[in-house]
XYZ file of C-alpha atoms in Angstrom:
454
model
C -39.219 24.420 22.704
C -36.317 25.594 21.227
C -34.381 24.338 18.287
C -31.419 21.867 19.150
C -27.984 23.685 18.095
C -26.853 21.421 14.928
C -22.996 21.141 14.090
C -22.701 20.072 10.517
C -19.297 18.162 10.077
C -19.054 17.543 6.427
C -16.461 14.899 6.397
C -15.662 11.453 7.808
C -11.798 11.541 7.545
C -9.276 11.844 10.195
C -10.651 15.645 10.961
C -14.596 14.815 10.309
C -14.330 11.302 12.507
C -11.950 12.830 15.524
C -13.483 15.692 15.518
C -17.178 14.118 15.704
C -16.052 12.318 18.336
C -14.155 14.392 20.425
C -17.721 16.104 20.492
C -20.164 13.709 21.480
C -17.645 13.266 24.554
C -17.577 17.444 25.287
C -21.587 17.836 24.610
C -22.382 14.710 26.284
C -24.865 16.341 28.682
C -26.085 19.107 25.486
C -26.897 15.990 23.353
C -28.465 13.903 26.214
C -30.705 17.132 26.787
C -31.574 17.230 23.148
C -29.653 20.957 23.556
C -27.525 19.958 20.362
C -26.879 17.560 17.648
C -24.219 16.213 15.317
C -24.595 15.561 12.031
C -21.871 13.939 10.095
C -22.287 13.978 6.287
C -19.981 11.701 4.385
C -19.733 9.807 0.925
C -18.530 6.634 2.852
C -19.584 4.917 6.003
C -16.118 4.532 7.617
C -12.934 6.159 8.135
C -10.047 5.053 6.153
C -6.358 4.802 8.443
C -4.576 5.497 5.053
C -1.177 4.945 6.442
C -2.052 1.162 6.201
C -3.393 0.933 2.725
C 0.313 0.156 1.645
C 0.507 -2.818 4.120
C -3.581 -3.582 2.953
C -2.271 -4.087 -0.555
C 0.932 -6.199 0.242
C -1.903 -8.526 1.846
C -0.112 -7.698 5.732
C -3.614 -6.447 7.032
C -7.352 -7.220 5.708
C -9.141 -4.650 4.547
C -11.655 -4.347 6.610
C -8.975 -3.695 9.410
C -7.946 -0.687 7.825
C -11.189 1.235 7.457
C -13.437 2.643 11.134
C -17.200 2.284 10.948
C -18.502 5.656 11.471
C -21.673 4.436 12.784
C -19.807 2.031 15.522
C -17.515 4.971 16.791
C -20.217 7.746 17.193
C -23.000 6.204 17.801
C -24.628 9.655 19.493
C -24.039 11.525 16.164
C -26.333 11.117 13.333
C -24.775 9.669 9.892
C -25.797 11.018 6.771
C -24.012 8.754 3.576
C -24.103 11.257 0.648
C -21.998 14.348 -0.722
C -22.518 18.425 0.304
C -22.770 19.704 -3.121
C -22.427 23.316 -1.667
C -22.771 25.666 1.122
C -24.088 29.093 1.715
C -23.030 30.256 4.783
C -24.400 33.721 4.807
C -27.620 31.449 5.368
C -26.416 28.149 7.515
C -27.708 25.905 4.787
C -25.874 23.337 3.346
C -27.003 21.413 -0.606
C -26.441 17.845 -0.121
C -27.312 14.718 -2.076
C -28.019 11.399 0.100
C -28.330 7.918 -1.263
C -31.961 8.384 -0.344
C -32.295 11.617 -2.747
C -30.717 9.230 -5.017
C -33.230 6.555 -4.740
C -36.458 8.846 -4.472
C -35.081 11.142 -7.722
C -36.029 14.181 -5.742
C -32.775 16.110 -6.243
C -30.367 17.639 -3.969
C -32.167 18.885 -0.169
C -30.830 21.774 1.903
C -29.735 21.073 5.639
C -29.787 24.270 7.581
C -27.081 24.004 10.644
C -25.616 26.250 13.751
C -21.830 25.640 13.612
C -20.298 24.064 10.317
C -17.327 21.862 10.078
C -15.855 21.673 7.282
C -13.214 18.563 6.471
C -13.833 16.976 3.257
C -10.088 16.444 3.021
C -8.361 16.028 -0.368
C -8.227 14.369 -3.789
C -5.505 12.915 -6.112
C -4.037 15.827 -7.854
C -3.369 15.163 -11.330
C -2.120 16.456 -14.390
C -3.045 16.555 -18.200
C -0.687 13.884 -18.707
C -1.900 11.766 -21.899
C -3.792 8.464 -21.151
C -3.148 9.048 -17.750
C -7.302 9.525 -16.845
C -7.547 6.024 -19.098
C -4.529 3.822 -17.447
C -3.900 5.086 -14.416
C -4.224 4.071 -10.855
C -4.820 5.310 -7.918
C -3.762 4.849 -4.305
C -6.171 6.795 -2.037
C -8.290 4.540 -1.012
C -8.954 1.051 0.362
C -10.769 0.262 -2.508
C -7.488 1.280 -5.081
C -5.623 0.081 -2.901
C -7.112 -3.995 -2.735
C -7.891 -3.228 -6.959
C -3.889 -2.693 -7.105
C -2.971 -5.886 -5.021
C -5.053 -7.680 -7.426
C -4.417 -6.019 -10.735
C -0.348 -7.196 -9.821
C -1.004 -10.903 -8.804
C -2.794 -10.727 -12.266
C -0.250 -9.303 -14.694
C 1.855 -11.929 -13.076
C -0.292 -14.289 -14.337
C -0.508 -12.586 -17.321
C 3.274 -13.105 -18.040
C 3.191 -16.604 -17.014
C 0.642 -17.819 -19.488
C 1.808 -15.573 -22.539
C 4.231 -16.782 -25.219
C 4.756 -13.202 -26.166
C 7.620 -11.466 -24.804
C 6.190 -8.059 -25.500
C 2.953 -8.525 -22.962
C 5.032 -10.682 -20.976
C 7.801 -7.733 -20.348
C 4.800 -5.224 -20.468
C 3.071 -6.896 -17.697
C 5.993 -7.488 -15.151
C 6.869 -3.555 -15.555
C 5.381 -1.665 -12.595
C 5.524 2.398 -12.295
C 4.578 4.751 -9.486
C 4.743 8.200 -10.065
C 5.702 10.103 -7.003
C 8.498 10.104 -3.888
C 6.144 10.480 -1.544
C 5.167 8.643 1.492
C 1.967 6.761 -0.573
C 4.197 6.204 -3.941
C 7.535 4.792 -1.651
C 5.450 2.817 0.584
C 3.306 1.277 -2.141
C 5.864 0.244 -4.510
C 7.811 -1.240 -1.272
C 5.527 -3.188 -0.140
C 3.747 -4.375 -3.227
C 7.797 -5.208 -4.597
C 8.033 -7.322 -1.280
C 4.859 -9.379 -2.236
C 5.396 -9.791 -5.835
C 8.934 -11.004 -5.038
C 7.546 -13.733 -2.375
C 4.901 -14.441 -5.227
C 7.204 -15.473 -7.817
C 8.193 -18.286 -5.863
C 4.654 -19.985 -7.079
C 5.287 -19.689 -11.000
C 7.509 -22.010 -12.856
C 8.535 -19.329 -15.384
C 8.651 -15.763 -13.074
C 11.792 -14.609 -11.480
C 12.330 -12.065 -9.147
C 14.525 -10.458 -11.558
C 12.367 -10.545 -13.887
C 9.861 -8.262 -12.507
C 11.383 -4.494 -13.480
C 9.611 -1.432 -10.697
C 10.568 2.469 -11.518
C 9.962 4.746 -9.387
C 9.411 8.138 -10.717
C 10.024 11.465 -8.961
C 9.754 14.931 -10.296
C 12.177 16.761 -7.510
C 15.938 15.246 -6.497
C 15.077 13.485 -3.609
C 11.978 11.120 -2.276
C 10.153 10.956 1.230
C 11.296 14.499 1.769
C 9.406 14.754 5.336
C 12.166 12.129 6.748
C 15.335 14.852 5.807
C 17.767 14.737 2.818
C 19.799 11.896 4.979
C 16.959 9.169 5.678
C 15.651 10.357 1.737
C 19.066 9.422 0.641
C 19.261 5.793 2.089
C 16.066 5.156 1.258
C 16.730 5.735 -2.617
C 20.146 3.203 -2.180
C 17.645 0.163 -0.296
C 15.259 0.469 -3.160
C 17.798 0.662 -5.944
C 19.621 -2.080 -3.767
C 16.856 -4.005 -4.391
C 16.431 -3.535 -7.993
C 14.208 -0.967 -8.163
C 14.546 1.424 -10.858
C 14.324 4.771 -8.945
C 14.573 7.924 -10.776
C 14.888 11.674 -10.009
C 13.834 14.973 -11.595
C 11.850 13.364 -14.056
C 8.548 13.108 -14.929
C 5.522 10.779 -16.862
C 4.946 12.785 -19.496
C 2.895 10.305 -21.431
C 1.267 6.940 -20.368
C -0.501 6.356 -23.728
C -0.951 2.811 -25.693
C 0.361 1.155 -22.796
C 3.564 3.000 -23.024
C 5.071 4.980 -19.851
C 7.254 8.163 -21.995
C 9.283 9.721 -19.426
C 10.969 13.291 -19.866
C 14.233 11.701 -20.133
C 13.239 9.939 -23.122
C 12.827 6.525 -21.829
C 9.759 4.568 -22.814
C 8.248 2.122 -21.126
C 5.701 -0.451 -22.078
C 4.118 -1.011 -18.861
C 0.077 -2.338 -18.022
C 0.898 -0.320 -14.781
C 1.258 2.751 -13.681
C 0.345 3.794 -10.337
C 0.109 7.666 -9.590
C 0.568 9.151 -6.283
C 1.937 12.930 -6.937
C 0.575 14.818 -4.439
C -3.337 16.203 -3.240
C -5.406 18.847 -3.916
C -7.812 20.520 -1.601
C -11.537 18.277 -2.692
C -13.657 20.453 -5.166
C -16.427 21.483 -2.732
C -14.085 24.215 -0.929
C -14.858 26.009 -4.203
C -18.263 25.744 -4.223
C -18.765 27.551 -1.156
C -18.724 31.731 0.151
C -15.951 30.711 2.141
C -12.383 32.736 1.931
C -10.126 30.430 0.511
C -5.719 31.239 -0.029
C -4.263 30.497 -3.023
C -3.952 27.104 -2.720
C -7.624 26.846 -2.550
C -7.442 25.837 1.206
C -9.878 27.553 3.574
C -7.830 30.940 5.516
C -8.596 29.900 8.926
C -7.144 31.453 12.295
C -4.723 29.694 14.936
C -7.796 28.726 16.900
C -9.236 26.817 14.194
C -12.057 28.780 12.866
C -12.096 30.261 9.808
C -11.108 33.541 8.742
C -12.873 36.503 9.332
C -16.139 34.453 9.517
C -18.475 33.555 12.444
C -19.515 30.020 13.194
C -17.261 27.958 10.623
C -14.162 25.540 11.370
C -11.893 23.855 9.314
C -8.575 21.764 9.675
C -6.822 19.055 8.041
C -6.361 19.091 4.484
C -8.561 21.204 3.781
C -7.308 24.011 5.891
C -4.734 26.667 5.471
C -3.916 26.454 9.596
C -1.378 29.075 10.360
C 1.883 27.334 12.231
C 2.198 29.253 15.339
C 5.485 27.307 16.141
C 7.497 27.947 13.720
C 8.376 32.163 14.119
C 7.848 32.264 10.507
C 5.206 34.383 9.634
C 3.049 33.151 6.890
C 3.846 29.522 7.612
C 0.936 26.813 7.606
C 0.520 23.689 8.861
C 1.472 21.188 6.510
C -1.463 18.843 5.468
C -0.644 15.342 7.132
C -2.187 13.217 9.313
C -0.133 14.074 12.142
C -1.510 17.555 12.441
C -5.116 16.852 11.354
C -5.555 14.180 14.250
C -3.965 16.901 16.385
C -6.180 19.888 15.339
C -9.545 18.200 15.159
C -9.081 17.734 18.843
C -8.787 21.684 19.381
C -11.520 21.999 17.170
C -13.945 20.209 18.910
C -12.629 21.747 22.435
C -13.336 25.003 20.613
C -16.631 24.853 19.784
C -17.671 23.005 23.400
C -16.051 26.151 24.668
C -17.874 28.478 21.816
C -21.430 27.088 22.428
C -20.704 27.659 26.355
C -19.231 31.286 25.954
C -15.888 30.131 27.044
C -12.616 31.591 25.597
C -10.925 29.528 22.695
C -7.366 27.974 22.379
C -4.725 27.618 19.793
C -3.622 25.016 17.721
C 0.171 24.502 18.434
C 1.671 21.581 18.181
C 5.647 21.341 16.705
C 6.550 18.636 13.753
C 7.711 15.604 15.722
C 8.925 13.812 12.645
C 7.889 10.629 10.078
C 8.414 7.576 9.928
C 7.861 5.494 6.142
C 7.683 1.913 5.595
C 10.444 0.036 2.844
C 8.785 -3.077 2.808
C 8.590 -5.660 5.759
C 11.277 -5.352 8.327
C 12.912 -2.146 6.442
C 12.228 1.451 6.593
C 13.287 4.906 7.829
C 12.791 7.646 10.768
C 13.364 10.924 11.855
C 11.671 11.820 15.298
C 12.512 14.184 17.504
C 15.584 14.829 16.013
C 16.614 11.002 15.891
C 17.681 9.362 12.442
C 16.773 5.326 12.691
C 17.060 2.735 9.427
C 16.163 -0.331 8.829
C 14.608 -3.029 11.292
C 14.543 -0.608 14.056
C 12.834 2.313 12.124
C 10.465 -0.174 10.898
C 9.662 -1.239 14.107
C 8.641 2.293 15.045
C 6.734 2.724 12.134
C 4.697 0.157 13.072
C 4.790 0.614 16.748
C 3.496 4.244 15.784
C 0.381 3.872 13.839
C -0.900 0.534 15.696
C -1.144 3.357 18.936
C -2.819 5.963 16.390
C -5.393 3.897 14.538
C -9.060 4.326 16.230
C -10.360 2.220 18.812
C -9.453 -0.503 20.852
C -10.945 -2.983 18.515
C -9.255 -2.224 15.386
C -5.528 -1.991 17.481
C -6.419 -5.447 18.603
C -7.458 -7.215 15.636
C -4.329 -5.185 13.512
C -1.847 -6.499 16.247
C -3.528 -10.116 15.566
C -3.050 -10.003 11.948
C 0.683 -8.782 12.387
C 1.215 -11.894 14.750
C -0.182 -14.648 12.488
C 1.740 -13.001 9.377
C 4.712 -13.427 10.846
C 3.887 -17.111 11.893
C 2.620 -18.394 8.612
C 3.098 -17.544 4.817
C 1.661 -14.552 2.816
C -1.739 -14.669 1.247
C -0.833 -14.711 -2.593
C -4.267 -14.975 -3.654
C -6.109 -12.536 -6.530
C -9.946 -11.595 -6.081
C -10.012 -9.491 -8.969
C -13.790 -11.143 -9.385
C -15.022 -8.877 -6.638
C -14.456 -5.535 -8.434
C -17.447 -7.041 -10.732
C -19.532 -9.072 -8.403
C -22.785 -9.953 -10.782
C -21.000 -10.287 -13.422
C -20.771 -14.413 -13.321
C -24.310 -14.137 -12.313
C -24.811 -12.278 -15.727
C -23.408 -14.330 -17.848
C -25.553 -16.926 -16.044
C -28.730 -15.056 -16.641
C -27.943 -14.369 -20.461
C -29.410 -16.224 -22.883
C -26.968 -18.490 -24.957
C -26.118 -17.349 -28.473
C -29.039 -18.800 -30.844
C -31.511 -19.061 -28.522
C -33.297 -15.962 -29.875
C -33.766 -17.756 -33.455
C -35.690 -21.178 -31.534
C -39.633 -20.886 -31.068
C -40.845 -20.627 -28.547
C -42.949 -24.229 -27.325
């Protein structure tokens, strides 16, 4: 018996999940007969639909509905929860650690493959800002989104109960760094939530909360165009959000955000959303990288100059054949990632069957962004929308894109219920330390060690 052709998919995000999902459909006969095998290595057993993170942080969507369980969706794939540490494509091997290898203490193991799909995505791009590593909060995972929600409500609890004006002001000052989708949508949704929550505090008014958006360039939301970007700035400033353009965060030590314009903001909340960079794994492979650390790819989504290796999404530098400009690459966003995954899977199946490959060609359709409940901006197919129509388009678009009918129905049901009932304003910060209560109960009371045993 011959060994099955093993397709190794590294990453369980947009590209990883959608590629594996389409492959298990395209290779149904090969998987059934044992001629092919799909192995997905991912650090989490779910795919996070990141456009819904701001709404999860605001409480409009339950956290469990922002994620898609991979084992349910990829039922014909082998799922390994772990991390690929390095790839030696010349030998067709990947070195990885899993939950089992950690428990066994045996160290990393090698996994051989025939076809490689590299889709590890990206990680937050941080800068050497003093105090950022100690005090900064990210906004890229569902855990970070829910943690930030709990943190904001906790700061309001602190401000409500303290008698120190300095502590109160710092607790009610929220600084967001980065004027892209993540920063603007997170700030807008949380500002909406906090303004609503303030009505339940006897000594906090919405005007007491200070929200600051720091952006190094001269505009926010560049994806929706200059006109809609200026409208977004006006909308946020109309809600008393302090938008600082052409400004950088120089330091956030000692719970004080120091901006490049000289402003000093005592704050207990600094949210960092200033861009992403390719996953560090790419540097631990023998595949060609460009100057930005992304994998050099062809328009067919194969790795440039290498056989049996494929990549797409944030990790890949894919030529944009629709632009007409030599050297231009597809933007690393979800719109391209989902469509690239479809072509990538089709090309792998075609390659295994000896058929010709197709090029990835997709003209950018446009962008939509939420600015909080019933507010948004959009620039789609040349048309510009703002306010309620843009917000409605934002919800409709992302509802159509979230994977599985199950998730679509649950998200729609939650949106409907949130329109009928009041917001939930509870903070579940104890979820981040689930054993704290038991550890306290199990610890002997002070002085018990000195008592004689009976």
